[in-house]
Coordinates of C-alpha atoms in Angstrom, one line a residue:
M1 CA -89.4 94.2 29.1
L2 CA -90.0 93.1 32.7
K3 CA -90.1 95.8 35.3
G4 CA -89.9 95.9 39.1
F5 CA -89.0 98.2 42.0
F6 CA -85.8 96.5 42.8
K7 CA -84.0 96.6 46.1
V8 CA -80.2 96.3 45.9
P9 CA -78.2 94.4 48.5
Q10 CA -77.6 96.3 51.7
P11 CA -74.0 97.4 51.6
S12 CA -71.6 96.9 54.5
N13 CA -67.9 97.8 54.7
E14 CA -65.5 95.1 53.5
I15 CA -63.7 93.3 56.3
I16 CA -60.0 94.3 56.5
L17 CA -57.6 91.3 56.4
N18 CA -54.6 91.7 58.7
Y19 CA -51.9 89.6 56.9
A20 CA -50.4 88.4 60.2
P21 CA -47.6 85.8 60.0
G22 CA -49.0 82.4 59.4
S23 CA -52.4 83.6 58.2
A24 CA -53.9 82.2 55.0
E25 CA -54.2 85.7 53.4
R26 CA -50.5 86.3 53.9
V27 CA -49.6 83.2 52.0
Y28 CA -52.0 84.1 49.2
L29 CA -50.6 87.6 49.0
E30 CA -47.0 86.4 49.0
N31 CA -47.8 84.0 46.2
A32 CA -49.5 86.8 44.2
L33 CA -46.4 89.0 44.7
A34 CA -44.2 86.3 43.4
D35 CA -46.4 85.7 40.4
E36 CA -46.6 89.4 39.5
Q37 CA -42.8 89.8 39.7
N38 CA -42.0 86.7 37.8
V39 CA -43.8 87.7 34.6
T40 CA -43.1 91.0 32.8
T41 CA -46.5 91.7 31.3
E42 CA -47.4 93.9 28.3
I43 CA -50.4 96.2 29.1
P44 CA -52.7 97.3 26.3
M45 CA -55.0 100.2 26.1
Y46 CA -58.7 99.4 26.2
I47 CA -60.6 101.3 23.6
G48 CA -64.0 100.0 22.6
A49 CA -63.7 96.2 22.1
Q50 CA -60.1 96.5 21.2
R51 CA -57.0 96.0 23.3
L52 CA -54.6 98.3 21.5
S53 CA -50.8 98.1 21.1
T54 CA -48.6 101.0 20.1
D55 CA -45.0 101.4 19.0
V56 CA -44.1 103.0 22.3
K57 CA -43.6 100.4 25.1
K58 CA -43.2 102.4 28.3
P59 CA -41.6 100.5 31.3
I60 CA -43.5 100.4 34.6
V61 CA -40.9 100.2 37.4
A62 CA -41.2 99.5 41.1
P63 CA -40.5 102.7 43.1
H64 CA -38.7 100.8 45.8
R65 CA -36.4 99.1 43.2
H66 CA -36.4 101.3 40.1
Q67 CA -34.3 98.9 38.1
Q68 CA -37.1 96.3 38.4
V69 CA -39.4 96.5 35.4
L70 CA -42.8 95.2 36.3
A71 CA -44.5 95.6 32.9
Y72 CA -44.5 97.5 29.7
C73 CA -47.5 99.6 28.8
N74 CA -48.5 100.6 25.3
Y75 CA -48.2 104.3 25.5
G76 CA -50.3 106.5 23.2
D77 CA -51.0 110.1 22.3
G78 CA -53.8 112.4 21.4
T79 CA -55.0 110.2 18.5
H80 CA -55.9 107.5 21.1
A81 CA -57.9 110.0 23.0
T82 CA -59.9 110.7 19.8
L83 CA -60.5 107.0 19.3
A84 CA -61.5 106.6 23.0
I85 CA -64.1 109.4 22.7
K86 CA -65.6 107.9 19.6
A87 CA -65.8 104.4 21.2
A88 CA -67.5 106.0 24.2
L89 CA -70.0 107.9 22.2
D90 CA -70.7 104.8 20.1
A91 CA -71.5 102.8 23.3
K92 CA -73.6 105.6 24.9
K93 CA -77.0 104.8 23.6
T94 CA -77.0 101.1 24.5
W95 CA -75.5 101.7 27.9
E96 CA -77.7 104.6 29.0
E97 CA -80.8 102.7 27.9
M98 CA -79.8 99.5 29.7
P99 CA -82.2 99.0 32.8
W100 CA -80.5 100.4 35.8
E101 CA -80.5 97.1 37.7
H102 CA -78.3 95.6 35.0
R103 CA -75.9 98.4 35.3
A104 CA -75.9 97.9 39.0
S105 CA -75.2 94.2 38.6
V106 CA -72.0 94.9 36.6
F107 CA -70.5 96.8 39.5
L108 CA -71.8 94.5 42.2
K109 CA -70.2 91.6 40.4
A110 CA -66.9 93.6 40.0
A111 CA -66.9 94.2 43.8
E112 CA -67.4 90.5 44.4
L113 CA -64.6 89.6 42.0
I114 CA -62.2 92.0 43.8
S115 CA -63.3 90.6 47.2
T116 CA -62.5 87.0 46.1
K117 CA -60.8 86.1 42.9
Y118 CA -58.7 89.2 42.3
R119 CA -58.1 90.5 45.9
Y120 CA -54.5 89.3 46.2
R121 CA -53.5 90.1 42.6
L122 CA -54.8 93.7 42.9
N123 CA -53.2 94.2 46.2
A124 CA -49.9 92.8 44.9
R125 CA -50.0 95.1 41.9
T126 CA -50.7 98.1 44.2
M127 CA -47.8 97.1 46.5
L128 CA -45.3 96.6 43.6
G129 CA -46.4 99.5 41.4
Q130 CA -47.2 102.1 44.0
S131 CA -44.9 100.9 46.8
K132 CA -47.6 100.3 49.5
N133 CA -47.1 97.9 52.3
A134 CA -49.6 95.0 52.7
Y135 CA -52.0 96.8 55.1
Q136 CA -52.1 100.0 53.1
A137 CA -52.8 98.0 49.9
E138 CA -55.5 96.0 51.6
I139 CA -57.4 99.1 52.9
D140 CA -57.1 100.7 49.5
S141 CA -57.2 98.4 46.5
A142 CA -59.3 95.8 48.2
C143 CA -61.6 97.3 50.8
E144 CA -62.1 100.8 49.7
L145 CA -62.6 100.0 46.1
I146 CA -65.1 97.2 47.0
D147 CA -66.9 99.7 49.3
F148 CA -67.1 102.3 46.6
L149 CA -68.7 99.9 44.2
R150 CA -71.2 98.5 46.7
F151 CA -72.2 101.7 48.4
N152 CA -72.5 103.6 45.2
V153 CA -74.9 101.1 43.8
H154 CA -77.0 101.6 47.0
Y155 CA -76.8 105.4 46.5
M156 CA -77.8 105.0 42.9
A157 CA -80.9 103.2 43.9
E158 CA -81.8 105.8 46.4
I159 CA -81.3 108.6 43.8
Y160 CA -83.7 106.9 41.4
A161 CA -86.2 106.4 44.2
Q162 CA -86.3 110.1 45.0
Q163 CA -89.5 111.5 43.5
P164 CA -91.7 114.6 43.9
P165 CA -93.6 114.2 47.2
I166 CA -96.8 115.8 45.8
S167 CA -98.9 115.2 42.7
A168 CA -102.0 117.4 42.6
G169 CA -105.4 116.0 41.6
G170 CA -105.4 114.7 38.0
V171 CA -101.6 115.0 37.8
W172 CA -98.7 112.6 38.1
N173 CA -95.3 114.3 38.8
R174 CA -92.1 112.3 38.4
T175 CA -88.4 112.7 38.0
E176 CA -86.0 110.9 35.7
Q177 CA -82.2 111.0 36.3
R178 CA -80.6 111.1 32.9
P179 CA -76.9 110.5 32.3
L180 CA -75.0 113.6 31.0
E181 CA -75.2 114.4 27.3
G182 CA -71.8 113.4 26.0
F183 CA -68.8 111.7 27.7
V184 CA -67.0 112.1 31.0
F185 CA -63.2 112.3 31.4
A186 CA -61.8 110.5 34.4
L187 CA -58.3 111.7 35.3
T188 CA -57.0 109.6 38.3
P189 CA -54.0 109.8 40.7
F190 CA -51.2 107.4 41.6
N191 CA -51.7 107.2 45.3
F192 CA -55.0 105.3 45.6
T193 CA -56.1 102.4 43.5
A194 CA -59.5 102.8 44.9
I195 CA -59.8 106.4 43.7
A196 CA -58.5 105.3 40.3
G197 CA -61.3 102.8 40.1
N198 CA -64.0 104.9 41.6
L199 CA -63.7 108.0 39.4
P200 CA -64.6 106.3 36.1
C201 CA -67.0 103.8 37.8
A202 CA -69.1 106.3 39.6
C203 CA -69.8 108.1 36.3
A204 CA -70.4 104.9 34.4
M205 CA -72.8 103.6 37.0
M206 CA -75.2 106.5 36.4
G207 CA -75.3 105.6 32.7
N208 CA -72.4 107.8 31.4
V209 CA -69.6 106.7 29.1
V210 CA -66.0 107.5 30.1
V211 CA -62.5 108.1 28.9
W212 CA -60.2 107.1 31.7
K213 CA -56.6 108.2 31.9
P214 CA -54.8 107.1 35.1
A215 CA -51.5 108.4 36.3
D216 CA -48.6 106.7 34.6
T217 CA -47.4 105.4 38.0
Q218 CA -50.7 103.6 38.7
I219 CA -51.1 101.9 35.3
F220 CA -50.0 98.5 36.7
A221 CA -53.1 98.2 39.0
A222 CA -55.4 100.2 36.6
D223 CA -55.0 97.5 34.0
L224 CA -56.2 94.8 36.4
I225 CA -59.2 96.9 37.4
M226 CA -60.2 97.1 33.7
Q227 CA -59.9 93.4 33.4
V228 CA -62.2 92.9 36.4
L229 CA -64.8 95.3 35.0
L230 CA -64.9 93.5 31.7
E231 CA -65.1 90.1 33.3
A232 CA -68.0 91.5 35.4
G233 CA -69.9 92.3 32.2
L234 CA -69.1 95.9 31.5
P235 CA -69.9 96.4 27.7
P236 CA -66.9 97.5 25.6
G237 CA -66.6 101.2 25.1
V238 CA -68.4 102.2 28.3
I239 CA -65.1 102.9 30.0
N240 CA -62.1 103.4 27.7
L241 CA -58.6 103.2 29.4
I242 CA -55.8 105.1 27.7
Y243 CA -52.2 105.9 28.6
A244 CA -50.7 109.1 27.2
D245 CA -49.2 112.4 28.0
G246 CA -51.8 114.5 29.9
P247 CA -51.6 117.7 27.9
Q248 CA -51.9 115.7 24.6
V249 CA -55.0 114.0 25.9
G250 CA -56.4 117.3 27.3
D251 CA -55.9 119.0 24.0
V252 CA -58.4 116.6 22.5
V253 CA -60.8 116.1 25.3
F254 CA -61.3 119.8 26.3
K255 CA -62.0 120.9 22.7
H256 CA -64.6 118.2 22.0
P257 CA -68.2 119.4 21.8
D258 CA -69.5 116.3 23.6
F259 CA -67.2 116.8 26.6
A260 CA -69.7 116.6 29.5
G261 CA -67.6 116.6 32.6
I262 CA -64.4 115.7 34.4
H263 CA -63.9 113.6 37.5
F264 CA -60.5 114.4 38.8
T265 CA -58.1 113.7 41.7
G266 CA -54.6 115.2 41.5
S267 CA -52.6 118.3 42.0
T268 CA -54.1 121.8 42.6
N269 CA -52.1 123.4 39.7
V270 CA -53.3 120.8 37.2
F271 CA -56.9 121.2 38.3
Q272 CA -56.8 124.9 38.0
E273 CA -55.3 124.7 34.6
I274 CA -58.1 122.3 33.6
W275 CA -60.7 124.7 34.9
K276 CA -59.3 127.6 33.0
T277 CA -59.1 125.5 29.8
I278 CA -62.7 124.5 30.1
G279 CA -63.7 128.1 30.7
N280 CA -61.8 129.2 27.5
H281 CA -63.6 126.5 25.5
I282 CA -67.0 126.9 27.1
H283 CA -68.5 128.1 23.8
L284 CA -67.6 124.7 22.1
Y285 CA -69.6 122.5 24.4
K286 CA -73.2 121.3 24.0
S287 CA -73.7 121.5 27.8
Y288 CA -72.0 123.2 30.6
P289 CA -69.5 120.5 31.8
R290 CA -69.6 119.2 35.3
I291 CA -66.2 119.9 37.0
V292 CA -65.6 117.6 40.0
G293 CA -62.2 117.6 41.6
E294 CA -60.3 116.7 44.7
T295 CA -56.8 118.1 44.9
G296 CA -54.3 118.8 47.6
G297 CA -54.1 119.3 51.4
K298 CA -52.0 120.7 54.1
D299 CA -53.7 118.8 56.9
F300 CA -53.3 119.6 60.5
I301 CA -53.4 118.0 64.0
L302 CA -54.1 120.3 66.9
L303 CA -53.6 119.3 70.5
H304 CA -55.2 121.0 73.4
P305 CA -53.5 120.9 76.8
S306 CA -56.1 118.4 77.9
A307 CA -55.3 116.0 75.1
D308 CA -54.5 112.3 75.6
W309 CA -50.9 112.7 74.6
Q310 CA -50.2 109.0 74.0
A311 CA -53.2 108.8 71.6
A312 CA -52.1 112.0 69.9
S313 CA -48.6 110.8 69.4
T314 CA -49.8 107.6 67.7
A315 CA -52.1 109.7 65.5
L316 CA -49.2 111.9 64.5
L317 CA -47.0 109.0 63.5
R318 CA -49.7 107.1 61.6
G319 CA -51.3 110.2 60.1
A320 CA -48.0 111.6 58.8
F321 CA -46.1 108.6 57.8
E322 CA -48.4 105.8 56.6
Y323 CA -47.9 105.4 52.8
Q324 CA -44.9 107.8 53.1
G325 CA -47.2 110.8 53.7
Q326 CA -48.5 110.5 50.1
K327 CA -52.1 110.7 51.0
C328 CA -53.9 114.0 50.4
S329 CA -55.3 113.6 53.9
A330 CA -51.9 113.0 55.5
A331 CA -51.0 115.0 58.6
S332 CA -48.2 117.4 57.6
R333 CA -48.4 120.1 60.3
A334 CA -49.0 119.8 64.0
Y335 CA -49.6 122.3 66.8
I336 CA -48.6 121.0 70.3
P337 CA -48.9 122.8 73.7
A338 CA -45.7 123.3 75.5
S339 CA -46.9 121.3 78.5
L340 CA -47.3 118.2 76.4
W341 CA -44.3 118.6 74.1
A342 CA -41.6 116.8 76.1
A343 CA -43.8 113.6 76.6
I344 CA -45.0 113.6 73.0
K345 CA -41.5 114.2 71.6
N346 CA -40.1 111.3 73.6
K347 CA -42.8 108.9 72.5
L348 CA -42.9 110.0 68.9
L349 CA -39.1 109.8 68.4
N350 CA -38.9 106.5 70.3
D351 CA -41.6 105.0 68.1
L352 CA -40.0 106.3 64.9
S353 CA -36.7 104.7 65.9
T354 CA -38.4 101.3 65.8
I355 CA -39.8 101.8 62.3
K356 CA -38.2 99.9 59.4
M357 CA -38.0 101.3 55.8
G358 CA -37.6 99.2 52.7
P359 CA -39.5 97.4 49.9
P360 CA -43.2 96.4 50.6
T361 CA -42.4 92.7 49.8
D362 CA -40.7 92.6 53.2
F363 CA -43.8 92.7 55.4
S364 CA -41.8 94.1 58.4
N365 CA -41.3 97.5 56.6
F366 CA -43.7 100.2 57.7
I367 CA -42.2 102.8 55.4
N368 CA -41.7 102.2 51.7
A369 CA -40.5 104.3 48.7
V370 CA -42.1 107.5 47.5
I371 CA -43.6 107.2 44.0
D372 CA -40.9 108.4 41.6
E373 CA -37.8 110.4 41.1
K374 CA -39.7 113.7 40.6
S375 CA -41.4 113.3 44.0
F376 CA -38.1 112.2 45.7
D377 CA -36.3 115.2 44.4
K378 CA -39.0 117.6 45.6
V379 CA -39.0 116.2 49.1
A380 CA -35.2 116.1 49.2
S381 CA -35.0 119.7 48.2
Y382 CA -37.3 120.8 51.0
L383 CA -35.2 118.8 53.5
S384 CA -32.0 120.3 52.2
E385 CA -33.3 123.8 52.7
V386 CA -34.5 123.1 56.2
A387 CA -31.1 121.6 57.1
N388 CA -29.5 124.9 56.2
D389 CA -32.1 127.2 57.8
D390 CA -31.9 128.7 61.2
E391 CA -35.7 129.0 61.4
A392 CA -36.3 125.3 61.7
E393 CA -34.5 122.1 62.6
I394 CA -34.8 118.4 61.7
I395 CA -35.2 116.5 65.0
Y396 CA -35.7 113.1 63.3
G397 CA -34.8 111.6 59.9
G398 CA -34.0 113.9 57.0
N399 CA -32.0 111.3 55.0
C400 CA -32.8 110.5 51.4
D401 CA -31.4 107.8 49.1
K402 CA -32.4 107.0 45.6
S403 CA -29.6 104.6 44.6
I404 CA -31.9 101.5 44.7
G405 CA -35.3 103.0 45.3
Y406 CA -36.8 106.3 46.1
F407 CA -36.5 106.2 49.9
V408 CA -37.0 109.2 52.2
E409 CA -36.8 108.7 55.9
P410 CA -39.8 109.7 58.0
T411 CA -38.8 113.2 59.0
V412 CA -39.9 115.5 61.8
I413 CA -39.2 119.2 61.6
L414 CA -39.5 121.6 64.6
T415 CA -40.0 125.3 63.8
Q416 CA -40.4 128.4 65.9
D417 CA -42.5 130.0 63.1
P418 CA -46.1 128.8 62.7
Y419 CA -46.0 130.2 59.1
Y420 CA -42.7 128.5 58.2
K421 CA -42.7 127.2 54.6
T422 CA -43.1 123.5 55.6
M423 CA -46.1 124.5 57.8
C424 CA -47.8 126.0 54.8
E425 CA -46.7 124.3 51.5
E426 CA -47.8 120.9 50.4
I427 CA -44.8 118.5 50.3
F428 CA -46.6 115.2 49.7
G429 CA -44.0 113.1 51.4
P430 CA -43.1 111.6 54.8
V431 CA -42.5 115.0 56.5
L432 CA -44.2 116.3 59.6
S433 CA -43.7 119.9 60.7
I434 CA -44.4 120.8 64.4
Y435 CA -45.0 124.1 66.1
V436 CA -45.0 124.2 69.9
Y437 CA -47.3 126.9 71.4
D438 CA -47.8 128.3 74.9
D439 CA -50.8 126.6 76.5
E440 CA -52.7 129.8 77.0
D441 CA -52.6 130.5 73.2
F442 CA -54.9 127.6 72.2
E443 CA -57.6 130.0 70.8
D444 CA -55.0 131.9 68.9
M445 CA -53.8 128.7 67.3
L446 CA -57.3 128.2 65.9
T447 CA -56.9 131.4 64.0
V448 CA -53.4 130.5 62.9
I449 CA -54.5 127.1 61.6
D450 CA -57.5 128.6 59.7
H451 CA -55.3 131.2 57.9
T452 CA -52.1 129.2 57.3
S453 CA -53.0 127.1 54.3
I454 CA -54.9 127.6 51.0
Y455 CA -56.2 124.1 51.5
A456 CA -59.1 122.7 53.5
L457 CA -59.1 119.0 53.2
T458 CA -58.7 117.2 56.6
G459 CA -57.8 118.2 60.1
S460 CA -58.1 116.9 63.7
V461 CA -58.2 118.1 67.2
F462 CA -57.2 116.2 70.3
A463 CA -58.8 117.3 73.6
Q464 CA -60.6 116.0 76.6
D465 CA -62.0 119.4 77.4
R466 CA -65.4 119.6 75.7
L467 CA -65.3 123.4 75.5
A468 CA -62.1 123.2 73.5
I469 CA -63.6 120.7 71.1
A470 CA -66.6 122.9 70.6
Q471 CA -64.4 126.0 70.0
A472 CA -62.2 124.2 67.5
S473 CA -65.2 122.7 65.7
E474 CA -66.7 126.1 65.2
K475 CA -63.6 128.1 64.5
L476 CA -62.2 125.5 62.0
K477 CA -65.5 124.8 60.3
N478 CA -64.2 125.9 56.9
A479 CA -60.6 124.7 57.4
A480 CA -61.3 121.0 56.8
G481 CA -64.0 119.1 54.8
N482 CA -63.2 116.0 57.0
F483 CA -62.8 117.0 60.6
Y484 CA -61.7 114.4 63.2
I485 CA -62.0 114.6 67.0
N486 CA -59.5 112.6 69.0
D487 CA -58.4 110.6 65.9
K488 CA -55.8 111.0 63.1
C489 CA -56.9 112.9 60.0
T490 CA -56.6 110.0 57.6
G491 CA -58.5 106.9 56.9
A492 CA -62.0 108.0 55.8
V493 CA -64.3 105.0 55.3
V494 CA -66.9 104.8 52.5
G495 CA -70.4 105.0 53.9
Q496 CA -69.1 106.4 57.1
Q497 CA -67.0 109.5 56.4
P498 CA -67.7 110.8 52.9
F499 CA -64.4 112.4 51.7
G500 CA -63.6 115.8 50.2
G501 CA -62.5 119.3 51.0
A502 CA -63.1 122.9 49.9
R503 CA -61.0 126.0 49.4
K504 CA -58.1 124.9 47.1
S505 CA -58.6 121.3 48.1
G506 CA -61.4 120.8 45.6
T507 CA -65.1 121.0 44.9
N508 CA -66.0 119.0 48.0
D509 CA -68.3 116.6 46.1
K510 CA -67.8 113.9 48.7
A511 CA -66.5 110.6 47.2
G512 CA -68.4 107.8 48.9
A513 CA -71.7 109.6 49.2
M514 CA -74.8 110.2 47.2
V515 CA -73.8 113.8 46.5
N516 CA -71.0 112.7 44.2
L517 CA -73.3 110.5 42.1
L518 CA -75.7 113.4 41.7
R519 CA -73.1 115.3 39.8
W520 CA -73.2 112.7 37.1
V521 CA -76.9 112.9 36.3
S522 CA -79.1 115.5 34.7
P523 CA -82.6 115.4 36.1
R524 CA -85.7 115.6 33.9
T525 CA -89.0 116.6 35.5
V526 CA -92.1 115.0 33.9
K527 CA -95.6 116.3 34.6
E528 CA -98.4 114.2 33.2
T529 CA -101.9 115.7 33.2
F530 CA -104.8 113.2 32.9
D531 CA -107.6 115.7 32.3
P532 CA -106.1 118.8 30.6
P533 CA -108.3 121.9 30.2
T534 CA -110.0 122.5 26.9
D535 CA -111.0 126.1 27.4
Y536 CA -108.4 128.9 27.8
R537 CA -110.8 131.0 29.9
Y538 CA -110.1 131.4 33.7
P539 CA -112.9 132.1 36.1
F540 CA -111.7 135.6 36.9
L541 CA -112.5 136.6 33.3
D542 CA -116.2 136.2 33.9
S543 CA -117.7 139.8 34.1
N544 CA -121.0 138.7 35.8

């Protein structure tokens, strides 16, 4: 077998297309949207080399038009998890022994296919299945997923190149990065197609085999990701894509002796239950499983009296309401000094009054639907409570309508209590809660922010006063894994701002960075001695 010290292509962030009226990319995307809506596809499970059908055909509907069936997926149960695990383990030996440059090539080709041939179809499926507007789909299912694949290949090469710096005379020290012993379970969310693709791919890239279960509301795009990976040359069985009830799958996965780890993004409660389940079954496993998870957030924007209020207002609107606030990084609580409140309130509410809400197929709509009825009902219940509560008032929005799609107006809540429930609890919808503080209480607000939420995912501070920025950076160092200065708290870019938080927001294993890939390898240190000793006696034993 030929060998070489291979250098992978230098990654750079994928250029974001703007889809302006009259642009070529807009025409291509509109055509892709029409194609995906005109054919109701049947989506199989991908287990080993098989594309499996079942007797249960579960409809996949558009959140913004819930009577519109986009596809039917073949829905399974725990038996399909068993089949997927077997297929993964059967593929393991060949995959992990494949030279790393060939594994790299699979994912580099997948990135190229998404950048070109499949860009508009994948964006269209994300828009229709997850109710994202064109720009939100572009930065997610195209650019971020492409960046994950290309940058992770680069990080993989860097990991393999890391070797012990010293070998003593007559010795050669080296390190091998083995895949984990067993299979990895990837449990992925609805809100980002890029995350859904990255979680299984990051593990597989390092030589692991994977059972992948996406959220039911993301299956429409997940199916196309799997098609792309197979076209890029991914061997059957390396990633196995199944659709089934989570507890049924978990009952199989977390009792299997070859379970080696979980790569998770989703709710805090689910992640904590998974952690407890793994702990209860720890005696069953061949190895201690890797547990990597990113969960919720109650993300903040803090304004200092010296802040640029116009920039801050724009950050509030974009940070809170892009993709209907369904980003774990979304701004959901804000702290504004009294001296700036009148100006910010005026600009924020005026800007909100110009926003349109409706289906993503109408490119003029900034706000689309929340993901499903369960999410709609949760947000609506919060807004109903606030409307009847003297401790807070809705100063913009608050209306909800699920007659056609699951639409919730962008809503701004003003409260006199910095610990009001909507300042503390994760809602995961287009709801921004604001507390106005006295200018001289800025330092006190740092303490309030640090102690308000169980989460520590993202946060930002707006200030022109450098001392204020320094104070906030230090005081809030544990309150956000991604901290922004004079910018909104969303929009982390692969290769630039590795993403993840601590506290109850997850294990902070930074997606889009080398540290994440290191969780999916098990190093082996090799010491080779060229002239080993042949006599056990050390010099100190000589009595003369």
